[in-house]
Amino acid sequence: MSGIFGMTRRFFLKLMGGMVFMESTSSAFSGFLPKVLPVRTVERNNFKFDPDNGNIEWENKKEQYRLVVDGLVKEPRSFTYSDIKSFPQVEQVSDFHCVEGWSVKDLKWGGFRFKEILDRIVPNRDATHVLFHSLGTTESSPKGQSHYIESFPISELLDPAREILLALTADNRPLPQENGAPLRLITPFDLAYKSIKFITRIEFIKGERPGWWTLANPIYPIVARVPKNRLRRKY
């Protein structure tokens, strides 16, 4: 039996159960990411990433991870895990705000700014936004979207005040699998469903595009700012 927004009833109940668990336990989480950040993942659990060799192991194959950058660009490129680790790296401490109302304070992330992509890619003049794509497929396919996506204006990705980070590490260690390895987006001033995990492709596009949760349920807007009363400091 199909549930609302194209999800199966079983999958919807699974997600709701996860929400209850996260809300009941979030007050205990105060700053160390591995094994403590509440996890809400809609991707099928059919792949693993090994940070030691940069390989993705699927159920029946193994391949090297690559970050593909394409779309409205002069020349598409792809980067290995070693490549993106060699980009100039930065660290930041950020709060993490979920749409359900809980937050985790002072999480330490490491990675690179989106500027590093633009230093290596020339977008076409009509490119205004970027669409991030995740590895794997999701258990539900809202409006036919079978893997997780999220879009952002290029101008926001480049705005230093927004502190958007392409994260490779958490608490000085490679991202845990459940928290988005090999690469995820950290967006401190946006609600956490914008913080896409398992990034494998960066597509330059014209105009904004609804993300996976927006397609699944329009109560999740494309622009998802954290309410000001939940922020400890101003953007």
Coordinates of C-alpha atoms in Angstrom, one line a residue:
M1 CA 0.0 0.0 0.0
S2 CA 1.4 3.4 -1.0
G3 CA 1.5 6.2 1.6
I4 CA 1.5 9.9 1.2
F5 CA 4.0 11.7 -1.1
G6 CA 4.8 8.5 -2.9
M7 CA 6.4 6.8 0.1
T8 CA 5.3 3.3 1.2
R9 CA 3.5 3.2 4.5
R10 CA 6.3 1.0 6.0
F11 CA 9.0 3.5 4.9
F12 CA 7.0 6.5 6.2
L13 CA 6.6 4.8 9.6
K14 CA 10.3 4.0 9.7
L15 CA 11.1 7.6 9.2
M16 CA 8.7 8.8 11.8
G17 CA 10.1 6.3 14.3
G18 CA 13.6 7.8 13.6
M19 CA 12.2 11.3 14.3
V20 CA 10.8 10.2 17.7
F21 CA 14.2 8.6 18.6
M22 CA 16.2 11.7 17.6
E23 CA 14.0 14.2 19.4
S24 CA 14.0 12.1 22.6
T25 CA 17.8 11.8 22.6
S26 CA 19.1 15.0 21.0
S27 CA 19.6 16.9 24.3
A28 CA 22.4 14.4 25.2
F29 CA 24.5 15.4 22.2
S30 CA 26.7 18.4 22.7
G31 CA 29.7 18.4 20.5
F32 CA 31.4 15.1 19.4
L33 CA 30.2 14.0 16.0
P34 CA 31.2 10.3 15.4
K35 CA 28.5 8.0 16.7
V36 CA 26.4 10.7 18.3
L37 CA 24.9 13.0 15.6
P38 CA 21.3 11.7 15.1
V39 CA 21.1 10.0 11.7
R40 CA 18.2 10.3 9.3
T41 CA 19.1 8.6 6.1
V42 CA 16.7 7.8 3.2
E43 CA 19.4 6.1 1.0
R44 CA 19.4 2.4 0.8
N45 CA 22.1 0.8 2.8
N46 CA 23.8 -1.0 -0.1
F47 CA 27.2 0.7 -0.3
K48 CA 30.2 1.3 1.9
F49 CA 33.1 3.8 1.5
D50 CA 36.6 3.0 2.6
P51 CA 38.6 6.2 3.3
D52 CA 41.9 4.3 3.4
N53 CA 41.8 3.6 -0.4
G54 CA 39.0 5.8 -1.6
N55 CA 36.9 2.9 -2.9
I56 CA 33.1 2.4 -2.8
E57 CA 32.0 -1.2 -2.2
W58 CA 28.5 -2.0 -3.6
E59 CA 26.7 -5.2 -3.1
N60 CA 28.3 -6.8 -6.1
K61 CA 31.1 -4.5 -7.2
K62 CA 33.9 -2.2 -6.1
E63 CA 34.9 1.0 -7.7
Q64 CA 37.0 4.1 -7.0
Y65 CA 35.0 7.1 -5.7
R66 CA 34.9 10.0 -8.1
L67 CA 33.4 13.5 -7.6
V68 CA 31.9 14.4 -11.1
V69 CA 31.5 18.1 -11.9
D70 CA 29.4 18.7 -15.0
G71 CA 26.3 20.4 -16.4
L72 CA 26.6 23.9 -17.6
V73 CA 30.4 24.1 -17.7
K74 CA 33.0 24.6 -20.3
E75 CA 34.6 21.2 -19.6
P76 CA 33.3 18.5 -17.2
R77 CA 35.8 17.0 -14.8
S78 CA 36.0 14.3 -12.2
F79 CA 38.1 14.1 -9.0
T80 CA 39.2 11.2 -6.9
Y81 CA 39.1 11.1 -3.2
S82 CA 42.8 11.8 -3.1
D83 CA 42.3 14.8 -5.4
I84 CA 39.7 16.5 -3.1
K85 CA 41.7 15.7 0.0
S86 CA 44.6 17.6 -1.7
F87 CA 42.4 20.8 -2.1
P88 CA 43.2 23.5 0.4
Q89 CA 41.5 22.4 3.6
V90 CA 39.8 24.5 6.3
E91 CA 38.2 23.6 9.6
Q92 CA 35.1 25.1 11.3
V93 CA 32.9 24.6 14.3
S94 CA 29.2 24.8 13.5
D95 CA 25.8 24.1 15.0
F96 CA 23.5 21.6 13.2
H97 CA 19.8 22.4 13.1
C98 CA 17.2 19.8 12.1
V99 CA 13.8 20.7 10.7
E100 CA 12.1 18.7 13.5
G101 CA 13.3 21.3 16.0
W102 CA 16.4 19.8 17.6
S103 CA 20.0 21.1 17.3
V104 CA 23.5 19.8 18.0
K105 CA 26.0 22.5 19.1
D106 CA 29.6 23.0 18.3
L107 CA 30.3 20.2 15.8
K108 CA 33.8 20.3 14.3
W109 CA 34.1 19.8 10.5
G110 CA 36.9 19.8 8.0
G111 CA 36.9 20.1 4.3
F112 CA 37.1 22.7 1.5
R113 CA 35.1 25.7 0.2
F114 CA 33.1 25.7 -3.0
K115 CA 35.6 28.2 -4.4
E116 CA 38.0 25.2 -4.9
I117 CA 35.6 23.8 -7.4
L118 CA 35.4 27.1 -9.3
D119 CA 39.1 27.4 -9.3
R120 CA 39.1 24.2 -11.4
I121 CA 35.9 24.5 -13.4
V122 CA 34.6 27.3 -15.7
P123 CA 30.8 27.5 -15.6
N124 CA 28.8 28.7 -18.6
R125 CA 27.3 32.2 -18.3
D126 CA 23.8 30.9 -17.9
A127 CA 24.7 28.7 -14.9
T128 CA 23.1 30.2 -11.7
H129 CA 22.7 27.3 -9.4
V130 CA 24.4 24.0 -8.4
L131 CA 22.6 20.7 -8.0
F132 CA 24.3 18.2 -5.7
H133 CA 23.7 14.5 -6.2
S134 CA 24.1 11.7 -3.7
L135 CA 25.5 8.2 -4.2
G136 CA 23.0 5.3 -4.3
T137 CA 19.3 5.3 -4.5
T138 CA 16.6 6.2 -2.0
E139 CA 14.0 3.8 -0.6
S140 CA 11.2 6.0 -2.0
S141 CA 11.2 8.0 -5.3
P142 CA 9.2 11.1 -4.9
K143 CA 8.0 12.3 -8.3
G144 CA 10.5 9.8 -9.9
Q145 CA 13.5 11.2 -8.1
S146 CA 15.4 8.0 -7.0
H147 CA 18.5 9.5 -5.4
Y148 CA 18.9 12.5 -3.0
I149 CA 19.5 15.9 -4.5
E150 CA 19.7 19.5 -3.3
S151 CA 20.3 22.8 -5.1
F152 CA 21.9 26.1 -4.1
P153 CA 22.6 29.4 -5.8
I154 CA 26.3 29.7 -6.8
S155 CA 26.4 33.1 -5.0
E156 CA 25.4 31.4 -1.7
L157 CA 28.0 28.7 -2.0
L158 CA 30.6 31.4 -2.4
D159 CA 29.4 33.7 0.3
P160 CA 32.0 33.5 3.2
A161 CA 29.4 34.6 5.7
R162 CA 27.3 31.5 5.1
E163 CA 30.2 29.2 6.0
I164 CA 29.1 26.5 3.6
L165 CA 31.6 23.7 3.6
L166 CA 32.2 20.5 1.6
A167 CA 33.1 18.3 4.5
L168 CA 35.5 15.4 4.4
T169 CA 36.2 15.0 8.1
A170 CA 34.4 15.3 11.4
D171 CA 36.2 15.7 14.8
N172 CA 39.5 15.4 12.9
R173 CA 38.6 12.0 11.4
P174 CA 37.2 10.9 8.1
L175 CA 33.4 11.2 8.0
P176 CA 31.6 8.2 9.4
Q177 CA 29.6 6.3 6.8
E178 CA 26.3 7.1 8.6
N179 CA 27.1 10.8 8.6
G180 CA 27.7 11.1 4.8
A181 CA 31.1 9.7 3.8
P182 CA 32.9 10.3 1.6
L183 CA 31.7 13.9 1.1
R184 CA 28.8 16.0 2.5
L185 CA 27.7 19.6 2.5
I186 CA 27.5 21.6 5.8
T187 CA 25.2 24.6 5.7
P188 CA 25.1 26.1 9.2
F189 CA 22.4 28.6 8.5
D190 CA 20.1 26.2 6.6
L191 CA 18.0 23.4 8.0
A192 CA 19.8 20.1 8.0
Y193 CA 17.9 18.5 5.1
K194 CA 19.8 20.9 2.8
S195 CA 23.1 19.4 4.2
I196 CA 23.2 16.7 1.5
K197 CA 25.3 13.5 2.3
F198 CA 27.2 11.1 0.1
I199 CA 28.0 13.7 -2.6
T200 CA 29.1 12.2 -5.9
R201 CA 28.2 14.8 -8.5
I202 CA 28.1 18.6 -8.7
E203 CA 25.9 19.7 -11.6
F204 CA 25.8 23.4 -12.7
I205 CA 22.3 24.3 -13.7
K206 CA 20.1 27.3 -14.6
G207 CA 17.6 28.2 -11.9
E208 CA 16.8 26.5 -8.7
R209 CA 15.6 22.9 -8.4
P210 CA 13.6 21.3 -5.7
G211 CA 15.5 18.9 -3.6
W212 CA 14.5 15.3 -2.6
W213 CA 12.5 16.3 0.5
T214 CA 10.8 19.2 -1.2
L215 CA 9.6 16.8 -3.9
A216 CA 8.5 14.3 -1.2
N217 CA 6.6 16.9 0.7
P218 CA 6.2 20.6 -0.3
I219 CA 6.2 21.7 3.4
Y220 CA 10.0 21.4 3.1
P221 CA 10.8 24.6 1.1
I222 CA 13.7 24.9 -1.4
V223 CA 15.0 27.8 0.7
A224 CA 15.3 26.5 4.2
R225 CA 16.7 29.1 6.6
V226 CA 17.2 28.2 10.2
P227 CA 14.7 30.4 12.2
K228 CA 16.6 33.3 13.8
N229 CA 15.4 32.3 17.3
R230 CA 17.3 29.0 16.9
L231 CA 20.6 30.6 15.9
R232 CA 23.2 31.4 18.6
R233 CA 24.8 34.0 16.3
K234 CA 23.6 36.1 13.5
Y235 CA 24.3 35.4 9.8

